[in-house]
XYZ file of C-alpha atoms in Angstrom:
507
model
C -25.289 5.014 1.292
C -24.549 6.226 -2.229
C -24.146 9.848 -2.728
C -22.922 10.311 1.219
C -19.191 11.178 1.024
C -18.533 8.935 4.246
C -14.649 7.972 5.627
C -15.050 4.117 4.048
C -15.737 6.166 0.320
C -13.110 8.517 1.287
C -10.588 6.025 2.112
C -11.564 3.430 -0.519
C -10.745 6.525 -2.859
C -7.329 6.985 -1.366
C -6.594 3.296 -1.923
C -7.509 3.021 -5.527
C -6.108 6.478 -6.390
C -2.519 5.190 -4.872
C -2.619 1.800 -6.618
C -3.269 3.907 -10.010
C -0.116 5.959 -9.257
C 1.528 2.821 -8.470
C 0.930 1.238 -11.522
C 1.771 4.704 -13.635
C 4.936 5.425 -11.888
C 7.078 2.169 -13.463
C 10.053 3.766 -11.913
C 8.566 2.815 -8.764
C 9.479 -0.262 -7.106
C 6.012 -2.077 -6.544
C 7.174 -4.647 -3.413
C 8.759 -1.651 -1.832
C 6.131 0.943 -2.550
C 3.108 -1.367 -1.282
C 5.361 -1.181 2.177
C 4.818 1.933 2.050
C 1.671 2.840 1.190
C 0.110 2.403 4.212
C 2.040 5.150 6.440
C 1.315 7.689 3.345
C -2.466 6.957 3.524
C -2.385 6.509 7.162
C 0.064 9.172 8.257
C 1.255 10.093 12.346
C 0.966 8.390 15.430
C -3.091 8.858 15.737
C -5.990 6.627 13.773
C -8.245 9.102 12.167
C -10.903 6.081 11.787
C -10.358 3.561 14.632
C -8.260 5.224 16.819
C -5.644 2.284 16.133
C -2.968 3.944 13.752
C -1.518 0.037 13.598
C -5.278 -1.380 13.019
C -6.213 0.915 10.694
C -2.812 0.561 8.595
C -3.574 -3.075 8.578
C -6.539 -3.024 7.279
C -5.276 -0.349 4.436
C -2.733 -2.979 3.848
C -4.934 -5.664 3.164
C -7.506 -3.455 1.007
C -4.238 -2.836 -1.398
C -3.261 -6.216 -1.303
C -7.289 -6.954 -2.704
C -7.047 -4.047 -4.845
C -3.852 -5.345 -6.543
C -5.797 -8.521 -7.580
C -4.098 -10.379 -4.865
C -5.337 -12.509 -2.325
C -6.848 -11.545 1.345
C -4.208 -12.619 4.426
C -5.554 -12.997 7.791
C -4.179 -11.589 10.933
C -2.767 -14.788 11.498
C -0.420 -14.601 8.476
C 3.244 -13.591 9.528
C 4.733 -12.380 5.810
C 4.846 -8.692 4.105
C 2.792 -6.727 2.582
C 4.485 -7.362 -1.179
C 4.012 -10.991 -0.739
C 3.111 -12.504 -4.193
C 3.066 -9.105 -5.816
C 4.363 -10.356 -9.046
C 1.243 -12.138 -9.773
C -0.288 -8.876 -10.133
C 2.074 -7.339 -12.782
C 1.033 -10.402 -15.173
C 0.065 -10.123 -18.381
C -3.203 -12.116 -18.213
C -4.173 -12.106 -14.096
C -7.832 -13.027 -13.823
C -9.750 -12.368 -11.182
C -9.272 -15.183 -8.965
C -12.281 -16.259 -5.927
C -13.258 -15.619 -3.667
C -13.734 -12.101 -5.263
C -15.925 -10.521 -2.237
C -13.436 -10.397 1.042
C -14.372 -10.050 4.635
C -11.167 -8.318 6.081
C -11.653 -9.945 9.465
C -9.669 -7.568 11.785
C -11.731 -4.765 10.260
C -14.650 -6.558 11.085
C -16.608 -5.099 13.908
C -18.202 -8.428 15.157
C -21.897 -7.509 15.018
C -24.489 -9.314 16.693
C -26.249 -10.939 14.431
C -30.122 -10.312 15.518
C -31.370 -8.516 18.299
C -34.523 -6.956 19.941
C -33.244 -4.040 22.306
C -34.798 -1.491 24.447
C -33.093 2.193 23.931
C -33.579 4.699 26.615
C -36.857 5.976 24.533
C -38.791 4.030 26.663
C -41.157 5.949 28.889
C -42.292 3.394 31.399
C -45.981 3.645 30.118
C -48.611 1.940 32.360
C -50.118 0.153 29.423
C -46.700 -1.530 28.919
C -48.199 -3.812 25.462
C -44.590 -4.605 25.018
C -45.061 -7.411 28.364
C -48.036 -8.254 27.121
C -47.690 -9.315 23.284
C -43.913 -11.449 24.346
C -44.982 -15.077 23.681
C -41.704 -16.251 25.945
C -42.192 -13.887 28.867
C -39.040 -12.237 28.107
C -39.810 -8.793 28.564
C -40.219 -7.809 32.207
C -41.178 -4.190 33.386
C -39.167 -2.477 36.773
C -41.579 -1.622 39.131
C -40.435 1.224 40.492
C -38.958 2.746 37.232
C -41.974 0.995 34.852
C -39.286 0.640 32.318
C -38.896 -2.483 29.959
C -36.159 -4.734 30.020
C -35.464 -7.401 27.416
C -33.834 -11.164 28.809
C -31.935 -11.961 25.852
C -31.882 -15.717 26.682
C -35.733 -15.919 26.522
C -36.123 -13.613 23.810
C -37.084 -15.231 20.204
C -36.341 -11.941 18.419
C -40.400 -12.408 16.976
C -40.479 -8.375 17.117
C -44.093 -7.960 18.386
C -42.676 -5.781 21.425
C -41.234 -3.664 19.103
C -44.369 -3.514 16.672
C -46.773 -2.246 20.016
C -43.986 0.246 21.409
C -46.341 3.477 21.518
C -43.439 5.275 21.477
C -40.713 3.190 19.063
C -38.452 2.572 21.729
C -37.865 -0.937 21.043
C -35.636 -2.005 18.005
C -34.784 -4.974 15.860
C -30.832 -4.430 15.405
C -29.509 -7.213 12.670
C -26.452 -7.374 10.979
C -26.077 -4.716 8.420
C -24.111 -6.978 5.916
C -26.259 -10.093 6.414
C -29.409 -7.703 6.474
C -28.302 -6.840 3.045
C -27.591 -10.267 1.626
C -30.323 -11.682 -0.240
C -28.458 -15.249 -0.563
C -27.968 -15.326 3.281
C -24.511 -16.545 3.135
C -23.170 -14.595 5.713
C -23.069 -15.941 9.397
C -20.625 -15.748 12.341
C -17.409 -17.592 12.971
C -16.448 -18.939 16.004
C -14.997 -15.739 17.222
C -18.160 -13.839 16.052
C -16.972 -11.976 13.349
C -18.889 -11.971 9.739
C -18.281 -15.147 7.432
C -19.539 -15.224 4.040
C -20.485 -18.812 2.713
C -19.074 -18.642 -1.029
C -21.320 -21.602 -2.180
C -24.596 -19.281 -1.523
C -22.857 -15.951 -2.526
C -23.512 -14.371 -5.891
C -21.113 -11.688 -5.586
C -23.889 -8.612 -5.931
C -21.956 -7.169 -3.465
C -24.810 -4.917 -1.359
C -22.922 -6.809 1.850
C -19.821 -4.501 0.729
C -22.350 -1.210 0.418
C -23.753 -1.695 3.548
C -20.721 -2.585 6.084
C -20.672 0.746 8.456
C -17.130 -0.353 9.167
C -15.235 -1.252 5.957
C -14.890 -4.189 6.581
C -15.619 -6.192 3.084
C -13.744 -5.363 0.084
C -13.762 -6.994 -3.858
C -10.681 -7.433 -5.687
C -9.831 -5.243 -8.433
C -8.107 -4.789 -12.082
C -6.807 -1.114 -11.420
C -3.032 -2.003 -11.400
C -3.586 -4.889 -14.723
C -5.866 -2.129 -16.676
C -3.240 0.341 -16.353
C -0.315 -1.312 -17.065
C -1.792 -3.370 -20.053
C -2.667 0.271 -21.865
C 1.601 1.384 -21.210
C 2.534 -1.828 -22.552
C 0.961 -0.711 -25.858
C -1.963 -2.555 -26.085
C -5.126 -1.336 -27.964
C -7.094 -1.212 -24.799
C -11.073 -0.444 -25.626
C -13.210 0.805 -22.465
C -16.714 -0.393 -22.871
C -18.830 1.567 -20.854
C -22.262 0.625 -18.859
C -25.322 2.321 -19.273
C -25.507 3.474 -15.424
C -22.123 5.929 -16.173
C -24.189 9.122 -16.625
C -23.903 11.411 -13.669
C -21.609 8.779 -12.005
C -18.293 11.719 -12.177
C -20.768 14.566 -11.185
C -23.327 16.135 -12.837
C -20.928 18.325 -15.362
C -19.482 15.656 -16.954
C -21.380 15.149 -20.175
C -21.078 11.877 -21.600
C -19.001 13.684 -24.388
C -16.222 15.207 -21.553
C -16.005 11.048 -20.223
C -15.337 10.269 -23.254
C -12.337 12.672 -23.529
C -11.078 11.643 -20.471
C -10.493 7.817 -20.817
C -8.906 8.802 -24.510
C -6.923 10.808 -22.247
C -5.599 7.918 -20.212
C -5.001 5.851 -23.225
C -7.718 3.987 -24.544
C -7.874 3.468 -27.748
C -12.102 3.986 -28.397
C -15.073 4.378 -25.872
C -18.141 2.263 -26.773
C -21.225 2.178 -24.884
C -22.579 -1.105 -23.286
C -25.872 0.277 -24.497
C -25.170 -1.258 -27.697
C -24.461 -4.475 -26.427
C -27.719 -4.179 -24.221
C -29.997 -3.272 -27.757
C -28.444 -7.015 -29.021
C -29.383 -8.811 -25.264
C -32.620 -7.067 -25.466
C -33.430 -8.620 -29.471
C -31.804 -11.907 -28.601
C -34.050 -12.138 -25.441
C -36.705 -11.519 -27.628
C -36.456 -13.883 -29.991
C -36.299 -16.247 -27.041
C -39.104 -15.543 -25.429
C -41.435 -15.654 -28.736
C -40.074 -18.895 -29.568
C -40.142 -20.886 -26.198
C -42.501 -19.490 -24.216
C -45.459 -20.749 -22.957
C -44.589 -23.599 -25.420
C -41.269 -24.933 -24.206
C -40.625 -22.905 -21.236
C -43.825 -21.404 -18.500
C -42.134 -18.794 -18.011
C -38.539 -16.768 -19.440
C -36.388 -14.581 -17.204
C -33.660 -11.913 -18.223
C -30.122 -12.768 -18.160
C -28.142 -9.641 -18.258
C -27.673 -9.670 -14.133
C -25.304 -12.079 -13.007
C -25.832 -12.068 -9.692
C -30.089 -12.248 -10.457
C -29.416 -15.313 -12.900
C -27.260 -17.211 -10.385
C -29.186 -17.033 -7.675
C -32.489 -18.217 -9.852
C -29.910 -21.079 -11.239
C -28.370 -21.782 -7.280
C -31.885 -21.564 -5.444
C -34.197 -23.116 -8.167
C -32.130 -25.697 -10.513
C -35.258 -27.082 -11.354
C -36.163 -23.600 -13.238
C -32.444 -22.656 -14.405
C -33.257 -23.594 -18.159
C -36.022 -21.021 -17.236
C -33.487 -18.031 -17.372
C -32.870 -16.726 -20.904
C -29.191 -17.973 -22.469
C -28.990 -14.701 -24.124
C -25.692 -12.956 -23.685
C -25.416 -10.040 -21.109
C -24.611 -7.060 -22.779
C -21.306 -6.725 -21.358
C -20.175 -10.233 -23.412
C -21.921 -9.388 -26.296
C -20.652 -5.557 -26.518
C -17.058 -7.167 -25.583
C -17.811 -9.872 -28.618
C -18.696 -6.822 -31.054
C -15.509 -4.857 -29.926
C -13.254 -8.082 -30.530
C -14.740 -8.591 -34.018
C -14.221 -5.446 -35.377
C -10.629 -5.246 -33.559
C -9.553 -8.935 -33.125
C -5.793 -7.590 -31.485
C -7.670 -5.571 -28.783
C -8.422 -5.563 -24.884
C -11.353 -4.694 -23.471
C -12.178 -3.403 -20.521
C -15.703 -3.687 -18.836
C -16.604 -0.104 -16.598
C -19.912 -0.372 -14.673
C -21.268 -0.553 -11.226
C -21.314 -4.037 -10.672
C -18.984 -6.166 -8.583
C -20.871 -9.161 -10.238
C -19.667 -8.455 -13.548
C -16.201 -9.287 -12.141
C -17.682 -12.192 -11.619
C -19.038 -13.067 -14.889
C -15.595 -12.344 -16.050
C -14.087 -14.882 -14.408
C -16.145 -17.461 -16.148
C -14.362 -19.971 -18.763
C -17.209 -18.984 -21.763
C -16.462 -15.185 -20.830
C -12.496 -14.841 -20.152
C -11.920 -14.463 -23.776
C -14.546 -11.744 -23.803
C -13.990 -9.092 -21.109
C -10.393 -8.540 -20.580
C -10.549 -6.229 -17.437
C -13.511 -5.023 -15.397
C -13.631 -1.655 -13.435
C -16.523 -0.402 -11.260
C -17.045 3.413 -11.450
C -15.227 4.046 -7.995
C -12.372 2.108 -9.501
C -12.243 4.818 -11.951
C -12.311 7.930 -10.385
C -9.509 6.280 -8.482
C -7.566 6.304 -11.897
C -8.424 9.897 -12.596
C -7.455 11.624 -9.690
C -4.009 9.278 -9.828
C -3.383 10.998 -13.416
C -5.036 14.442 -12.678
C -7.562 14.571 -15.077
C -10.473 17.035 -14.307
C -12.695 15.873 -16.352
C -15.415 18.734 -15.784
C -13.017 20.746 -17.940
C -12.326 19.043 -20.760
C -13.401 19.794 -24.417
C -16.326 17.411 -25.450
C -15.626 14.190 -27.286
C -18.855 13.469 -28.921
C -17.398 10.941 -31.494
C -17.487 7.696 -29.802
C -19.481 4.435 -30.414
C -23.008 5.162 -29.169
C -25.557 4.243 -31.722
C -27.677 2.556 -29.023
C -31.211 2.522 -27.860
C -33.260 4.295 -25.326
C -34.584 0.757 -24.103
C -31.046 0.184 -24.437
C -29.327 3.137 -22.456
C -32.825 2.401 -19.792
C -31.179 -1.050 -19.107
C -29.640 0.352 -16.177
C -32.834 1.426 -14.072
C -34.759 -1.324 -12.719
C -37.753 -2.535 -15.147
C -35.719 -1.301 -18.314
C -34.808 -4.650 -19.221
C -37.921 -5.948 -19.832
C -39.294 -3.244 -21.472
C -36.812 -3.386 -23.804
C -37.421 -6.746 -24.826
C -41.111 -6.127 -24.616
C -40.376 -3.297 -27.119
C -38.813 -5.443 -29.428
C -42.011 -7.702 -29.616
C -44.394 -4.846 -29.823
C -42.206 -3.796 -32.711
C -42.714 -7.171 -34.294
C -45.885 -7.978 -33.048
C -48.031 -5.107 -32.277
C -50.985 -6.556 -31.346
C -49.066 -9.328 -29.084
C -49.604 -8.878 -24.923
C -46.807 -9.471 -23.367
C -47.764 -9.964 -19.368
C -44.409 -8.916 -17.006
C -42.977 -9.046 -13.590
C -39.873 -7.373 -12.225
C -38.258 -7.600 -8.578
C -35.315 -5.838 -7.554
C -32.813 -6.879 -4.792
C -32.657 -10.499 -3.973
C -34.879 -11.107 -1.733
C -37.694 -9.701 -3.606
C -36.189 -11.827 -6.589
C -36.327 -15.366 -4.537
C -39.832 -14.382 -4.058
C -40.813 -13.646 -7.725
C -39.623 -16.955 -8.658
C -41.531 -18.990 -5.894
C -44.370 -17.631 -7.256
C -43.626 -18.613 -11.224
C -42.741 -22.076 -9.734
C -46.102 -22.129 -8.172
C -47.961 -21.437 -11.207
C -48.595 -17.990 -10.711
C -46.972 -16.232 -13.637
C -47.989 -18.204 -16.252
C -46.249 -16.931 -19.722
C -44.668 -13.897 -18.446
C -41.325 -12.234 -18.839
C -39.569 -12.074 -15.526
C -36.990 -9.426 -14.706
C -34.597 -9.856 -11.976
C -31.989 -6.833 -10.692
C -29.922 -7.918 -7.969
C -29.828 -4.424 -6.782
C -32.422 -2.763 -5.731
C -32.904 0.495 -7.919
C -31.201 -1.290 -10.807
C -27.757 -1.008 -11.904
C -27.547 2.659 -10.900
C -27.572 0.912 -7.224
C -24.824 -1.146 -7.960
C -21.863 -1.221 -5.583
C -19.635 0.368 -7.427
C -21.623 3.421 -8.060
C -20.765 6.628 -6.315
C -23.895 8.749 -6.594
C -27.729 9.296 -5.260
C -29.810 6.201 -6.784
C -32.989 8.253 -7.312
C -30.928 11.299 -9.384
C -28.957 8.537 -11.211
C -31.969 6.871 -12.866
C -33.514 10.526 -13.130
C -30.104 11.225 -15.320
C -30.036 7.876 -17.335
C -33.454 8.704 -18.076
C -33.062 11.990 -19.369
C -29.864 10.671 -21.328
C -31.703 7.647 -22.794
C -34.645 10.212 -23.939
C -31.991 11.583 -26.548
C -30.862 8.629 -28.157
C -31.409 8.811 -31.699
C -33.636 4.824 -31.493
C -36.194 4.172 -29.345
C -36.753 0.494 -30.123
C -33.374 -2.209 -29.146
C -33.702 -3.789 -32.337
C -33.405 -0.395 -34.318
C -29.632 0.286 -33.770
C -27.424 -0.993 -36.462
C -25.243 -3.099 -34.131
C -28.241 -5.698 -34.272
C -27.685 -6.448 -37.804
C -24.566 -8.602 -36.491
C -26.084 -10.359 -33.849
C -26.047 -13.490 -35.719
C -22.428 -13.292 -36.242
C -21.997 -12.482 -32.597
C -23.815 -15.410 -31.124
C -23.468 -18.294 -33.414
């Protein structure tokens, strides 16, 4: 839950903070200091998590390993903790799949569905719960008049559950698969969680929602780092979703001081590149739909547009081929400075993804969630609260374009575009967030039901301010990108001056 300081943030803070200092301290010997690392996070002869000091330093090892870049290792594996860590300190390291990793030792081996009686019951006389079961798998004790579930006859239907009087029966599923609009996780034959990588689409709410820690991405932290000391002009392009993300002091200004701070050369926000998805989506939609296409739906979400592409191929050319802002703000950044790096920093583990495409790699250099970040701070002691305001960076964008990052901001963006064009034109919209909800939108527009309309799908429900890489309340995150968006100085996407090279950025 975003905006609970739990032990998984705390120690996926510790993690990325040490792998930041890692990469900083070149005098450091990176095969020997990984060793390490895990008695320094995990100090003494007591767990503070599992109880396990060896367990839980085994599973720190293998988050570093995925936070280097480098590949998961099952218990299984008999080889050190540095093995293969020069792949990390490479030049050009992509991320390589699978990018979402179930750390199976961590994994606490949930069952995957159950209906279960909790000692709420009060052994009422009515008992509906025996009564409703289809299978005759509740019984009731007779002397007690308590309910009892037989888990071999039980269907897991829920209708006990939904008559309890007193909400003493519950449906317990498995937190990560609950969360997984794709279902691609299951159970492997020693019942831990398995995630099937030809249904996955990398949103990453399985990673959110593991009470145990247990799933983990890969990550650029130790790459980013080291490609700004070797002297690179290393550009940070920054996602609309930032503001509020380092606490509610630090002014979009005071961020902006504090990656110049750590090296980068400029600070543009993605905002910009969301005003030229928002005009190119436009222009789309006006031209192909309902003549060419029943129906258009947005493209900036990866994880959305994959799943729409995976689950309905028959509808993929239905999902707008305009750029996602990150590629296009990464195209404007590489035009002006053809020599220079950029680095993608949002709340999306799906943008990692996009990265790793062939049509994007030249793009998007690096790509950093928000966690990854403060990781990077705190490694270099930058309090960012107290820095002098940098107000000069690149942030002629949009209020549709800043709004991109709360769910339904998207397509009123593009709708705003229209309207600007075309006052008089109705535009008729749907929007779903989280994929379930999403699957469901575009059942319907396959059966007819949305003739015409602009669909927008957010894999996370919220929008991007729920993405997993985001650190902060959802609900006071799209309150602050609201109130930041408000002061732009455009309202309308196709306003901003960046749009006057979207030709040039897309031909």
């Amino acid at each position: 839950m975003r905006g609970v300081e739990t032990r998984i943030q705390e120690i996926r803070h510790r993690i990325f903070r040490e792998v930041a200092r890692m990469a900083y301290h070149t005098e450091w010997p990176v095969d020997k200091r990984i060793e390490e690392l895990p008695y320094k996070i995990i100090p003494g002869e007591v767990g503070n998590f599992r109880n396990n000091v060896f367990l839980e330093r085994a599973i720190v090892g293998e988050r570093l390993r995925l936070a280097m870049g480098l590949p998961y290792r099952s218990a299984a594996n008999h080889a050190p903790l540095s093995e293969g860590i020069e792949l990390a300190d490479k030049a050009e390291t992509y991320y390589t799949p699978p990018l979402i990793n179930i750390i199976k030792f961590a994994c606490h081996g949930c069952v995957e569905k159950r209906v279960y009686v909790t000692n709420g019951c009060q052994g009422c006389l009515a008992h509906p719960c025996a009564e409703v079961c289809p299978t005759g798998a509740v019984s009731i004790d007779k002397e007690s008049g308590f309910s009892s579930i037989n888990q071999e006859k039980c269907i897991k239907c829920g209708r006990c559950a939904n008559v309890c009087a007193y909400n003493a029966i519950i449906i317990q599923t498995r937190p990560c698969a609950a969360s997984c609009g794709m279902d691609a996780i299951s159970s492997d034959e020693n019942g831990k969680a398995d995630i099937d990588y030809d249904k996955c689409v990398s949103c990453g709410q399985c990673l959110v929602n593991c009470p145990f820690g247990a799933i983990s991405d890969k990550s650029q932290i130790f790459q980013t780092i080291r490609a700004i000391q070797s002297g690179e002009r290393v550009y940070a392009a920054i996602a609309p979703a930032f503001v509020g993300q380092f606490g509610p002091k630090v002014t979009p200004g005071k961020l902006r001081a504090a990656m110049k701070a750590l090296g980068f050369a400029d600070v543009f926000e993605v905002a910009i590149g969301a005003d030229l998805c928002a005009t190119q989506e436009a222009e789309d939609f006006l031209s192909e739909v309902p003549e060419k296409l029943p129906f258009m739906g947005t493209s900036c979400c990866p994880s959305w547009a994959l799943m729409a592409k995976k689950v309905f191929p028959d509808q993929a050319n239905c999902i707008s081929m305009a750029l996602t802002p990150m590629t296009l703000t990464a195209r404007l950044i590489k035009k002006h400075h053809p020599d220079g790096k950029v680095v993608f920093i949002g709340p999306c583990s799906a943008k990692k993804l996009e990265a790793m495409w062939t049509e994007v790699r030249s793009e998007v250099d690096f790509v950093l969630t928000f966690e990854e970040m403060a990781g990077i701070f705190d490694a270099k002691h930058i309090d960012i609260e107290n820095l002098n305001e940098d107000p000069n960076g690149v942030n002629d964008a949009s209020t549709a374009g800043r709004n991109f990052a709360v769910a339904g901001g998207v397509a009123k963006a593009v709708v705003g575009v229209i309207k600007k064009q075309y006052p008089d034109k109705e535009v008729k919209v749907m929007n779903a967030e989280g994929l379930v909800d999403c699957r469901k939108m575009v059942m319907m527009a396959k059966a007819g039901k949305y003739p015409g309309y602009l669909l927008e799908g957010m894999a996370c429900p919220g929008g991007c301010v729920a993405g997993p890489g985001t650190m902060q309340n959802i609900k006071k995150s799209q309150g602050a990108v609201n109130q930041y968006a408000s002061k732009a100085s455009h309202i309308v996407a196709s306003e901003t001056e960046s749009v006057k090279e979207l030709d040039k950025l897309v031909e």
